[in-house]
């Protein structure tokens, strides 16, 4: 009898070991546990806390996949996960890709790296989260290198099998036959799988973002303009640069110092260079008095000449980078020593943030996979999460001071959705930069298509126009020294767009608040827009993923236009182009500049002059704007608004307000003002805004409505 019980238990244990144990954590959010998941994961590294109250209130929804078809098994001590795909289902996400939006038909090896010109999984944020066109998302919570076969492998026991065809005679033969599954290889003896349901793909993304703490809410100044100066600038040159911006009447909220602020760089000392910056406290103060902040470039590798080098030595990895030691940012002592240095030499004198460089690779510029770290995590786990750990560390320093930061980083991963950092890189294809912006919204990261230099005024203006509609409006002149006005033939047009960025601040700030509180990415792909998917099908004919998923995916993706916030559609032009096709979702759309009707659910051709980037607004769209100014408003200012309305429909908008600087919004010190445009009985449009709430932040002054569509 006892033997029988033991046998039953043994079989049960084995069955259990091969099944995924699902647990619904919030409405529409499931965690599946398989085998023995590792302790150190992407989510444990990021340590973000789900926005539980918001998630609890979401509509409950059924598990979005046939549970029995979500399969996991151990093969040679490694985990293999399979999720079903159906015909015509498309897959988006899987990290910050630069050339493709559709991932079905691809094999990706997710690996933190500097982007190398191919969407093969090696990128700055290889986030193992995908979202399906059917409205659900899947996250594999593992800090290993993961291999995804996204609808490529065809199993003998596939539920929906493609037919073998004769290549000699059959024109429909395909080298990549239909596959009915996403298959994932995880080099660990177990894993956590998260499934996010939704009523639409965007809804699933929102759940994912909320689960990871909600998106970041930058300080208002973070949405202003930033110039990074040449790497060997000194304090006088920085002051002069700030003065030049003012003379030119050009907005500037923060200046970025490149490697030369440090006494040694690559590896770094984290100390000011005494010759170039004899009195950094005086510099930050002088700039701050003018409303300009300072952001500092660094990489985390510590020079033997750094004053902290002895102290930190025991808490560094087995390998060096450029002969500098690599702090184990998963080790409390390494974090403590770094924090002390940054606090005392930089934060305490008012530095506003960092640009965390070189945390992504290239391979030669990092430690090898077999590197060891004192906290016990592997070289691979450290690589997959180093950018996230660096973001966490610096963010925590600013949090302690109750002031928000907004900086740059070259690597990130799942879970860092609420970190105040924007990804950038050294690659410079304008087209691919826009595709990265499109893809950033699928994976909970922010990306800037930064402007560095240009061959012609045309290129300068085209690049500038699109960076203005991005999470960080930045010129990175660390090498080129280019100024906004460097191309006199387009200087006025550049200024128009820099000023437009400032005018849009109330809108952009509210859109970021929606990222934070609701999980809606402020910059996102057209396929996430209601009325777009169906339309795209109509325009491109019936998609036929069955016969050739790869070709279909490549041909039909829309990767050069995107949504900026709730109502704005941006369709950049690239150097040499004088016209472009724009796909408008269903519903009426209007020109941003003139308010004129442009189309409905159609492909239109835009042929703007060089001085215009095509921008469109949805019917009923409401865009709160302010007068252009040189610096973001301070917390105690009142800013007058001009609220634009487009089209003929009534409309509504949730306008966000808080002090723009601190974390007090996390304690309830924020307000949403409700903007309504209604039609009166004579068919005329009228606008109104709800009263400010007593005892809540109120930084808006008078409100004027402008009806753009006459
Ligand atoms: C690169 C970085 C550039 C610039 C440069 C300075 O790694 O991507 O934006 O900061 O370093 O050396």
XYZ file of C-alpha atoms and ligand atoms in Angstrom:
722
model
C 0.000 0.000 0.000
C 2.729 2.449 1.043
C 4.615 1.605 -2.117
C 1.540 2.382 -4.172
C 1.091 5.778 -2.491
C 4.745 6.583 -3.094
C 4.401 5.589 -6.719
C 1.329 7.775 -7.161
C 3.122 10.674 -5.469
C 6.151 10.170 -7.670
C 4.077 10.154 -10.838
C 2.147 13.184 -9.606
C 5.422 14.993 -8.874
C 6.686 14.185 -12.335
C 3.494 15.356 -13.980
C 3.650 18.477 -11.845
C 7.275 19.036 -12.848
C 6.178 19.038 -16.482
C 3.204 21.342 -16.063
C 2.979 25.070 -15.761
C 1.362 26.168 -12.526
C -0.782 29.199 -13.387
C -1.855 31.769 -10.900
C -3.944 34.843 -11.706
C -2.218 37.765 -10.029
C -4.505 40.593 -11.159
C -7.452 40.712 -13.551
C -5.941 39.643 -16.864
C -2.431 38.983 -15.494
C -1.230 35.401 -14.943
C 2.042 34.103 -13.675
C 2.986 30.601 -14.777
C 5.710 28.779 -12.909
C 7.522 25.897 -14.476
C 10.260 23.700 -12.978
C 12.704 25.521 -10.725
C 12.824 29.139 -11.884
C 16.057 30.963 -11.136
C 16.185 33.363 -8.215
C 17.764 36.170 -10.182
C 15.457 37.295 -12.989
C 14.721 40.387 -15.033
C 11.902 41.353 -12.698
C 13.912 40.716 -9.552
C 16.730 42.900 -10.901
C 14.335 45.725 -11.757
C 12.413 45.203 -8.517
C 9.489 47.257 -9.737
C 6.227 47.031 -7.848
C 3.017 46.394 -9.787
C 0.521 49.258 -9.741
C -1.783 47.015 -7.769
C -4.676 49.396 -7.135
C -5.019 50.225 -10.832
C -4.609 46.614 -11.929
C -7.251 45.414 -9.452
C -9.772 47.759 -11.032
C -9.278 46.454 -14.559
C -11.929 44.392 -16.220
C -11.502 40.693 -15.574
C -10.908 38.724 -18.697
C -10.438 35.062 -19.633
C -7.046 33.474 -20.068
C -6.334 34.496 -23.663
C -4.801 31.252 -24.948
C -5.919 27.628 -24.902
C -4.143 26.747 -21.636
C -3.550 23.142 -22.621
C -1.596 24.313 -25.640
C 0.853 26.364 -23.605
C 3.475 23.755 -23.194
C 6.725 23.560 -21.244
C 9.245 20.806 -20.755
C 12.742 20.221 -19.514
C 15.252 19.074 -22.085
C 18.761 18.328 -20.787
C 18.117 20.506 -17.778
C 17.038 23.460 -19.947
C 13.534 24.778 -20.409
C 11.563 24.754 -23.601
C 8.310 26.692 -23.801
C 5.802 26.641 -26.615
C 2.803 28.899 -27.137
C 0.254 28.486 -29.913
C -0.115 30.833 -32.861
C -3.116 30.992 -35.120
C -3.413 31.885 -38.768
C -3.232 35.613 -39.439
C -1.940 36.318 -35.972
C 0.903 38.819 -35.886
C 3.562 39.189 -33.194
C 5.118 42.512 -32.139
C 7.798 43.451 -29.653
C 10.656 41.254 -28.435
C 12.824 44.226 -27.746
C 14.019 47.392 -29.333
C 14.183 46.375 -32.972
C 15.282 48.934 -35.564
C 14.164 47.561 -38.899
C 11.101 45.429 -38.435
C 7.835 45.710 -36.554
C 6.393 42.288 -37.313
C 8.323 39.547 -35.574
C 6.447 36.501 -36.838
C 8.755 34.398 -38.977
C 11.886 35.484 -37.123
C 14.462 33.717 -34.971
C 15.815 36.010 -32.275
C 18.539 35.446 -29.732
C 17.760 38.043 -27.093
C 21.023 39.458 -25.924
C 21.942 42.890 -24.561
C 24.220 44.480 -27.122
C 24.855 47.620 -29.101
C 22.580 47.367 -32.124
C 24.615 46.021 -35.022
C 22.399 46.740 -38.027
C 20.310 43.534 -37.958
C 17.163 42.684 -36.033
C 18.522 39.411 -34.691
C 17.756 39.912 -30.998
C 20.977 41.682 -30.123
C 19.938 45.133 -29.095
C 19.944 47.719 -26.309
C 16.740 46.433 -24.751
C 16.130 42.812 -25.791
C 12.933 42.687 -23.734
C 11.448 39.151 -23.804
C 7.908 40.455 -24.036
C 5.756 40.098 -27.105
C 2.266 41.203 -27.866
C -0.049 39.484 -30.289
C -2.432 41.168 -32.718
C -5.055 39.037 -30.953
C -4.675 41.158 -27.845
C -2.509 39.337 -25.350
C 1.109 39.593 -24.276
C 3.708 37.108 -23.009
C 6.781 37.821 -20.892
C 9.501 35.291 -20.151
C 11.031 36.434 -16.891
C 14.566 35.201 -17.295
C 17.909 37.017 -17.291
C 19.489 34.391 -19.543
C 20.077 34.704 -23.279
C 16.787 33.476 -24.699
C 16.169 32.093 -28.149
C 12.793 32.732 -29.733
C 11.531 30.871 -32.765
C 8.570 33.062 -33.626
C 6.444 30.932 -35.883
C 9.352 29.227 -37.614
C 9.677 25.659 -36.324
C 7.254 23.107 -37.757
C 6.630 20.068 -35.560
C 5.454 16.722 -36.779
C 2.672 16.904 -34.196
C 1.681 20.470 -35.116
C -2.031 21.085 -34.791
C -2.164 23.012 -38.028
C 0.325 21.447 -40.374
C 1.576 22.953 -43.615
C 1.525 20.714 -46.630
C 4.696 19.390 -48.238
C 4.837 20.777 -51.762
C 6.846 20.010 -54.855
C 9.286 22.804 -55.499
C 9.814 21.628 -59.080
C 6.315 22.373 -60.140
C 4.425 24.182 -57.428
C 4.736 27.956 -57.445
C 3.233 28.181 -53.974
C 6.112 26.209 -52.464
C 7.646 28.156 -49.583
C 11.064 27.905 -48.021
C 9.490 28.941 -44.745
C 6.330 26.922 -44.328
C 3.600 27.916 -41.919
C 4.290 27.317 -38.238
C 1.652 27.272 -35.519
C 3.785 28.155 -32.501
C 6.211 30.475 -30.778
C 8.947 28.292 -29.310
C 11.342 29.586 -26.692
C 14.554 28.089 -25.432
C 15.532 29.119 -21.904
C 18.894 27.837 -20.666
C 17.721 27.224 -17.089
C 15.893 24.432 -15.279
C 12.666 26.369 -14.958
C 11.096 29.708 -15.675
C 8.313 32.150 -14.902
C 5.999 32.980 -17.787
C 3.658 35.938 -17.536
C 0.577 36.218 -19.683
C -1.252 39.534 -20.042
C -4.736 39.549 -21.519
C -6.452 42.494 -23.123
C -9.412 43.640 -25.131
C -6.832 44.819 -27.683
C -3.039 44.608 -28.092
C -2.745 48.063 -26.497
C -4.756 46.893 -23.505
C -2.362 43.956 -22.997
C 0.621 46.326 -23.218
C -0.985 48.586 -20.637
C -1.330 45.641 -18.262
C 2.317 44.746 -18.835
C 3.440 48.324 -18.143
C 1.275 48.567 -15.038
C 2.575 45.251 -13.795
C 6.093 46.678 -14.099
C 5.226 49.743 -12.014
C 3.684 51.924 -14.731
C 5.694 53.992 -17.183
C 8.006 56.729 -16.031
C 6.842 60.273 -15.396
C 9.701 62.634 -16.247
C 10.070 66.016 -14.608
C 8.617 68.772 -16.817
C 12.113 70.037 -17.637
C 12.962 66.578 -19.010
C 10.542 67.235 -21.854
C 12.265 70.501 -22.759
C 15.229 70.754 -25.069
C 18.683 69.348 -24.328
C 22.049 69.953 -25.933
C 25.068 67.761 -25.252
C 28.319 69.644 -25.656
C 31.664 68.571 -27.103
C 33.572 66.165 -24.960
C 36.390 68.455 -23.834
C 34.365 71.555 -23.017
C 35.318 73.392 -19.844
C 33.109 75.322 -17.426
C 33.540 78.611 -19.307
C 32.595 77.012 -22.596
C 29.458 75.561 -20.972
C 28.399 78.958 -19.631
C 29.071 80.477 -23.043
C 26.991 77.810 -24.724
C 24.063 78.472 -22.382
C 24.347 82.200 -23.129
C 24.359 81.515 -26.871
C 21.130 79.577 -26.618
C 19.560 82.530 -24.841
C 20.894 85.016 -27.407
C 19.485 82.935 -30.213
C 16.164 82.721 -28.372
C 16.476 78.969 -28.381
C 14.897 76.778 -25.665
C 17.257 74.866 -23.402
C 16.375 72.901 -20.262
C 19.451 70.816 -19.698
C 23.001 70.618 -20.927
C 24.799 67.303 -21.146
C 28.487 67.140 -20.361
C 30.362 64.399 -22.157
C 33.449 62.445 -20.902
C 35.676 65.512 -20.334
C 33.974 66.556 -17.100
C 35.751 63.639 -15.418
C 39.433 63.657 -14.522
C 39.756 60.345 -16.370
C 37.345 58.564 -18.657
C 37.127 55.043 -20.112
C 37.672 53.942 -17.292
C 36.153 56.674 -15.176
C 36.953 58.365 -11.876
C 33.496 59.827 -11.187
C 35.423 62.936 -10.146
C 35.474 66.355 -11.771
C 38.480 67.365 -13.803
C 39.991 70.184 -11.754
C 41.388 72.069 -14.722
C 38.329 72.061 -16.885
C 35.887 72.344 -13.977
C 37.592 74.082 -11.037
C 34.299 74.881 -9.274
C 31.498 72.558 -10.402
C 29.156 73.696 -7.611
C 29.394 77.278 -8.864
C 28.744 76.067 -12.408
C 25.595 74.114 -11.550
C 24.327 77.032 -9.516
C 25.001 79.564 -12.234
C 23.174 77.405 -14.759
C 20.306 76.632 -12.387
C 19.812 80.350 -11.778
C 19.152 80.561 -15.490
C 16.782 77.571 -15.401
C 19.251 75.156 -16.994
C 20.243 71.827 -15.506
C 23.290 69.651 -15.935
C 23.393 66.012 -16.992
C 26.632 64.028 -16.808
C 27.913 61.325 -19.125
C 29.564 58.326 -17.533
C 30.203 54.668 -17.910
C 30.373 52.504 -14.780
C 33.942 51.201 -15.210
C 36.219 52.509 -12.473
C 39.686 53.873 -13.163
C 42.608 52.736 -10.944
C 43.050 56.450 -10.270
C 39.558 56.970 -8.918
C 39.453 57.759 -5.213
C 36.922 54.933 -4.740
C 39.001 52.344 -6.594
C 40.481 50.713 -3.474
C 37.209 50.609 -1.589
C 35.230 49.176 -4.444
C 37.809 46.576 -5.500
C 36.334 43.682 -3.444
C 32.918 44.264 -4.991
C 33.885 44.138 -8.637
C 33.768 41.438 -11.294
C 36.574 39.094 -12.344
C 37.215 41.023 -15.574
C 37.934 44.630 -16.434
C 36.570 46.928 -19.131
C 39.186 49.278 -20.618
C 41.325 48.313 -17.634
C 38.739 49.632 -15.224
C 37.049 47.421 -12.671
C 33.379 46.565 -13.099
C 31.299 47.335 -10.004
C 28.917 44.519 -9.115
C 25.775 46.623 -9.164
C 23.892 43.695 -7.651
C 26.059 43.926 -4.537
C 24.957 46.243 -1.728
C 28.498 47.378 -0.940
C 29.328 48.278 -4.527
C 26.082 50.231 -4.698
C 26.838 51.973 -1.418
C 30.297 53.094 -2.536
C 29.101 54.292 -5.939
C 26.134 56.054 -4.370
C 28.321 57.900 -1.888
C 30.617 59.159 -4.627
C 27.802 60.290 -6.904
C 25.905 61.888 -4.039
C 28.786 63.876 -2.674
C 30.453 64.927 -5.917
C 27.413 65.392 -8.134
C 23.913 65.199 -6.693
C 24.628 67.402 -3.726
C 25.786 70.241 -5.946
C 22.622 70.002 -8.024
C 23.453 67.740 -10.971
C 20.133 66.666 -12.482
C 20.933 63.300 -14.020
C 23.232 60.951 -15.873
C 23.838 59.508 -19.284
C 24.840 55.927 -18.553
C 26.970 54.828 -21.469
C 28.541 51.535 -22.541
C 26.391 49.188 -20.467
C 25.317 47.280 -23.570
C 28.442 45.915 -25.291
C 29.687 45.769 -28.064
C 31.065 42.328 -27.104
C 34.668 43.520 -26.956
C 33.743 46.348 -24.637
C 32.266 44.161 -21.921
C 33.167 41.204 -19.789
C 32.925 37.710 -21.306
C 30.018 35.458 -20.363
C 32.133 33.398 -17.953
C 33.012 36.462 -15.850
C 32.250 36.131 -12.144
C 30.735 38.651 -9.803
C 30.886 38.685 -5.988
C 27.105 38.762 -5.602
C 27.022 35.347 -7.268
C 25.150 36.122 -10.477
C 26.705 35.002 -13.744
C 28.400 37.128 -16.390
C 25.368 36.550 -18.618
C 22.810 37.567 -16.013
C 24.902 40.640 -15.259
C 25.045 41.563 -18.927
C 21.296 41.180 -19.417
C 20.576 43.417 -16.435
C 23.545 45.768 -16.006
C 21.778 48.729 -17.623
C 18.734 48.114 -15.427
C 20.864 47.937 -12.269
C 22.627 51.184 -13.203
C 19.259 52.873 -13.766
C 17.967 51.607 -10.423
C 21.015 52.834 -8.543
C 20.987 56.361 -9.949
C 17.203 56.649 -9.760
C 17.307 55.724 -6.073
C 19.721 58.581 -5.339
C 17.378 61.167 -6.828
C 14.388 59.571 -5.120
C 16.078 59.987 -1.772
C 16.233 63.715 -2.483
C 12.609 63.726 -3.632
C 13.490 65.116 -7.021
C 12.905 63.492 -10.350
C 15.651 62.835 -12.830
C 15.507 62.129 -16.565
C 18.545 60.742 -18.265
C 19.963 58.502 -20.937
C 21.023 54.885 -20.916
C 22.302 52.510 -23.566
C 20.831 49.286 -22.161
C 17.618 48.268 -20.497
C 15.339 45.298 -20.118
C 11.962 44.107 -18.878
C 10.835 45.586 -15.581
C 12.601 48.934 -15.999
C 9.419 50.446 -17.477
C 9.218 52.972 -14.636
C 12.854 54.044 -14.819
C 13.371 57.671 -15.912
C 15.734 56.827 -18.743
C 15.675 57.086 -22.514
C 17.721 54.736 -24.692
C 20.065 56.080 -27.410
C 22.939 54.621 -29.416
C 25.786 55.269 -31.843
C 23.954 54.034 -34.922
C 22.602 56.822 -37.114
C 20.018 55.714 -39.639
C 17.164 58.188 -39.457
C 14.704 55.648 -40.875
C 15.757 52.958 -38.400
C 15.614 55.465 -35.556
C 11.921 55.979 -36.330
C 11.279 52.222 -36.445
C 12.925 51.966 -33.014
C 10.539 54.645 -31.769
C 7.631 52.610 -33.155
C 8.924 49.462 -31.430
C 9.754 51.113 -28.092
C 6.042 51.228 -27.275
C 5.760 47.432 -27.485
C 8.337 46.798 -24.821
C 8.044 49.382 -22.077
C 11.101 51.451 -22.967
C 11.711 54.953 -24.300
C 13.967 55.759 -27.241
C 15.318 58.997 -28.684
C 16.157 59.377 -32.380
C 18.881 61.816 -31.324
C 20.346 64.376 -33.742
C 24.138 64.478 -33.839
C 25.351 66.088 -37.022
C 24.299 66.207 -40.646
C 25.761 66.588 -44.090
C 23.211 69.152 -45.218
C 20.696 71.603 -43.839
C 17.945 69.412 -45.225
C 19.122 66.375 -43.277
C 19.551 68.499 -40.151
C 16.011 69.780 -40.357
C 14.465 66.399 -41.188
C 16.179 64.732 -38.240
C 15.378 67.626 -35.944
C 11.698 67.564 -36.852
C 11.364 63.969 -35.733
C 13.373 64.242 -32.504
C 10.947 66.968 -31.443
C 8.192 64.318 -31.508
C 10.061 61.867 -29.273
C 10.621 61.246 -25.557
C 13.784 63.379 -25.457
C 14.426 66.345 -27.753
C 18.196 66.199 -27.936
C 21.176 67.273 -29.974
C 24.104 65.058 -29.042
C 27.016 67.208 -30.265
C 29.692 65.375 -28.245
C 31.763 64.919 -31.393
C 30.376 67.231 -34.060
C 29.854 70.339 -31.937
C 26.787 71.147 -34.043
C 24.395 73.766 -32.674
C 20.725 74.071 -33.543
C 21.555 77.129 -35.655
C 24.617 75.598 -37.357
C 22.848 75.404 -40.708
C 21.791 79.021 -41.310
C 19.620 78.083 -44.283
C 17.243 76.165 -41.979
C 17.899 77.918 -38.658
C 14.457 79.563 -38.560
C 12.687 76.309 -39.289
C 14.727 74.550 -36.593
C 13.732 77.236 -34.133
C 10.078 76.861 -35.059
C 10.260 73.160 -34.146
C 12.225 73.716 -30.936
C 9.551 76.200 -29.912
C 6.790 73.820 -30.928
C 8.305 71.239 -28.578
C 7.948 73.724 -25.725
C 4.403 74.626 -26.784
C 3.444 70.957 -26.686
C 4.721 70.458 -23.137
C 1.265 70.373 -21.435
C 0.169 67.710 -23.939
C 3.358 65.650 -23.724
C 3.431 65.861 -19.949
C -0.169 64.630 -19.726
C 0.624 61.801 -22.137
C 3.533 60.704 -19.957
C 1.218 60.835 -16.935
C -1.052 58.395 -18.819
C 1.992 56.178 -19.344
C 2.621 56.260 -15.626
C -0.914 55.935 -14.280
C -2.565 53.864 -17.028
C 0.333 52.190 -18.809
C -0.336 53.719 -22.251
C 2.981 54.195 -24.096
C 3.328 57.839 -25.196
C 5.026 56.825 -28.468
C 3.659 53.781 -30.202
C 3.023 51.832 -33.368
C 0.115 52.470 -35.701
C -1.120 48.884 -35.274
C -2.026 49.766 -31.695
C -4.348 52.475 -32.931
C -8.036 51.694 -33.160
C -9.239 51.499 -36.716
C -5.788 50.905 -38.127
C -5.388 47.143 -38.285
C -8.411 46.523 -40.438
C -7.531 49.392 -42.665
C -3.981 48.181 -43.170
C -5.412 44.890 -44.377
C -7.661 46.635 -46.840
C -4.813 48.656 -48.242
C -2.385 45.818 -48.618
C -4.820 43.106 -49.631
C -5.476 39.968 -47.658
C -2.505 39.063 -45.595
C -1.562 35.500 -46.100
C 0.706 34.474 -43.308
C -0.040 30.880 -44.009
C 1.682 30.633 -47.340
C 4.613 32.822 -46.503
C 4.747 34.351 -43.068
C 8.177 35.852 -43.564
C 7.505 37.721 -46.785
C 4.132 38.905 -45.630
C 5.553 40.231 -42.429
C 8.273 42.172 -44.156
C 6.067 43.606 -46.862
C 3.154 44.804 -44.838
C 4.535 46.401 -41.756
C 4.132 50.094 -41.114
C 7.346 51.265 -39.547
C 7.808 54.880 -40.589
C 4.884 56.624 -38.913
C 3.724 56.532 -35.311
C 1.385 57.880 -32.689
C 2.551 60.585 -30.284
C 0.140 60.597 -27.394
C -3.593 60.135 -27.640
C -4.346 62.232 -30.715
C -1.242 62.991 -32.799
C 0.039 60.942 -35.735
C 3.591 61.739 -36.911
C 4.870 60.783 -40.364
C 8.513 61.904 -40.722
C 10.188 62.600 -44.033
C 13.757 61.512 -44.655
C 16.517 63.317 -46.524
C 15.894 63.380 -50.242
C 12.154 62.823 -49.981
C 9.639 65.423 -51.020
C 6.542 63.314 -50.507
C 5.506 60.193 -48.651
C 2.582 57.867 -48.181
C 0.719 58.074 -44.911
C -1.782 55.494 -43.716
C -4.608 57.052 -41.765
C -6.664 54.922 -39.394
C -10.444 54.945 -39.773
C -12.095 58.173 -38.711
C -11.518 61.723 -39.924
C -8.011 63.138 -39.665
C -6.869 66.754 -39.786
C -3.649 68.573 -40.540
C -1.955 69.662 -37.313
C -0.823 73.027 -38.668
C -3.903 74.157 -40.565
C -6.731 72.108 -39.058
C -7.824 71.096 -42.565
C -9.375 67.710 -43.241
C -6.923 65.270 -44.848
C -8.664 61.913 -45.032
C -10.370 58.979 -43.373
C -9.080 55.415 -43.234
C -7.104 55.978 -46.382
C -3.640 56.048 -47.775
C -2.824 59.666 -48.550
C 0.246 61.242 -50.076
C 1.810 64.095 -48.146
C 4.080 66.496 -50.009
C 5.036 69.056 -47.448
C 7.627 71.760 -47.934
C 10.973 71.143 -46.252
C 9.838 73.238 -43.309
C 7.056 70.827 -42.331
C 7.004 67.329 -40.901
C 3.574 65.813 -41.607
C 1.571 65.675 -38.387
C -2.121 64.835 -38.148
C -4.762 64.958 -35.448
C -7.739 62.689 -34.946
C -11.292 64.012 -35.174
C -12.264 65.482 -31.826
C -8.591 65.631 -30.855
C -7.697 68.032 -28.094
C -4.130 69.324 -27.731
C -3.371 71.516 -24.735
C -0.505 73.871 -25.548
C 1.316 76.760 -23.902
C 3.262 79.716 -25.256
C 6.789 78.855 -26.258
C 9.424 79.694 -23.678
C 13.095 79.063 -23.065
C 12.741 76.748 -20.066
C 10.093 74.477 -18.583
C 7.786 76.146 -16.046
C 8.808 75.999 -12.401
C 6.560 74.462 -9.728
C 5.139 77.755 -8.482
C 4.394 79.322 -11.855
C 0.989 79.549 -13.497
C 1.054 78.858 -17.191
C -1.690 79.999 -19.553
C -3.004 77.405 -21.954
C -4.268 77.446 -25.486
C -6.275 74.299 -25.946
C -6.581 73.306 -29.570
C -9.469 71.279 -30.904
C -9.438 69.555 -34.292
C -12.229 68.326 -36.506
C -15.970 68.468 -36.068
C -16.606 65.962 -33.296
C -17.055 66.740 -29.639
C -14.011 65.713 -27.670
C -12.507 65.200 -24.266
C -9.090 65.278 -22.745
C -7.595 64.498 -19.371
C -5.066 67.186 -18.559
C -2.537 66.271 -15.911
C -0.981 68.547 -13.343
C 1.499 68.283 -10.496
C 4.597 70.131 -9.297
C 6.601 68.731 -12.213
C 9.636 68.098 -10.043
C 9.114 65.879 -7.012
C 7.670 62.466 -6.212
C 4.810 63.996 -4.249
C 2.462 62.766 -6.986
C 3.043 59.294 -5.585
C 1.397 60.522 -2.401
C -1.631 61.870 -4.194
C -0.386 65.389 -4.931
C -1.580 65.530 -8.506
C -4.682 66.544 -10.386
C -6.502 65.607 -13.569
C -8.463 68.421 -15.162
C -11.169 67.397 -17.497
C -11.328 69.277 -20.803
C -14.550 68.988 -22.797
C -15.458 70.268 -26.212
C -19.178 70.082 -26.875
C -21.499 71.027 -29.676
C -24.235 73.479 -28.701
C -27.705 73.467 -30.209
C -26.558 75.716 -33.060
C -23.933 73.152 -33.957
C -21.147 75.376 -32.635
C -18.246 73.909 -30.691
C -17.562 75.210 -27.224
C -14.851 74.247 -24.794
C -14.711 73.982 -21.026
C -12.290 72.829 -18.400
C -13.071 71.530 -14.922
C -12.163 73.710 -11.965
C -8.891 73.061 -10.156
C -9.340 70.861 -7.125
C -8.851 72.505 -3.781
C -5.592 71.503 -2.085
C -4.185 69.916 -5.256
C -1.420 71.216 -7.523
C -2.648 73.893 -9.891
C -0.049 75.224 -12.296
C -2.359 76.258 -15.121
C -3.517 79.855 -15.533
C -6.060 81.138 -18.025
C -7.430 78.793 -20.656
C -8.308 79.755 -24.218
C -9.803 77.401 -26.781
C -8.728 77.432 -30.394
C -10.916 75.592 -32.883
C -8.480 74.634 -35.599
C -10.946 73.243 -38.115
C -12.930 76.088 -39.602
C 29.621 56.964 -26.951
C 28.185 57.478 -26.830
C 28.144 58.863 -27.433
C 29.114 59.748 -26.707
C 30.517 59.146 -26.706
C 31.496 59.950 -25.867
O 29.753 55.702 -26.438
O 27.293 56.624 -27.466
O 26.830 59.385 -27.375
O 28.663 59.938 -25.391
O 30.465 57.822 -26.222
O 32.733 59.330 -25.793
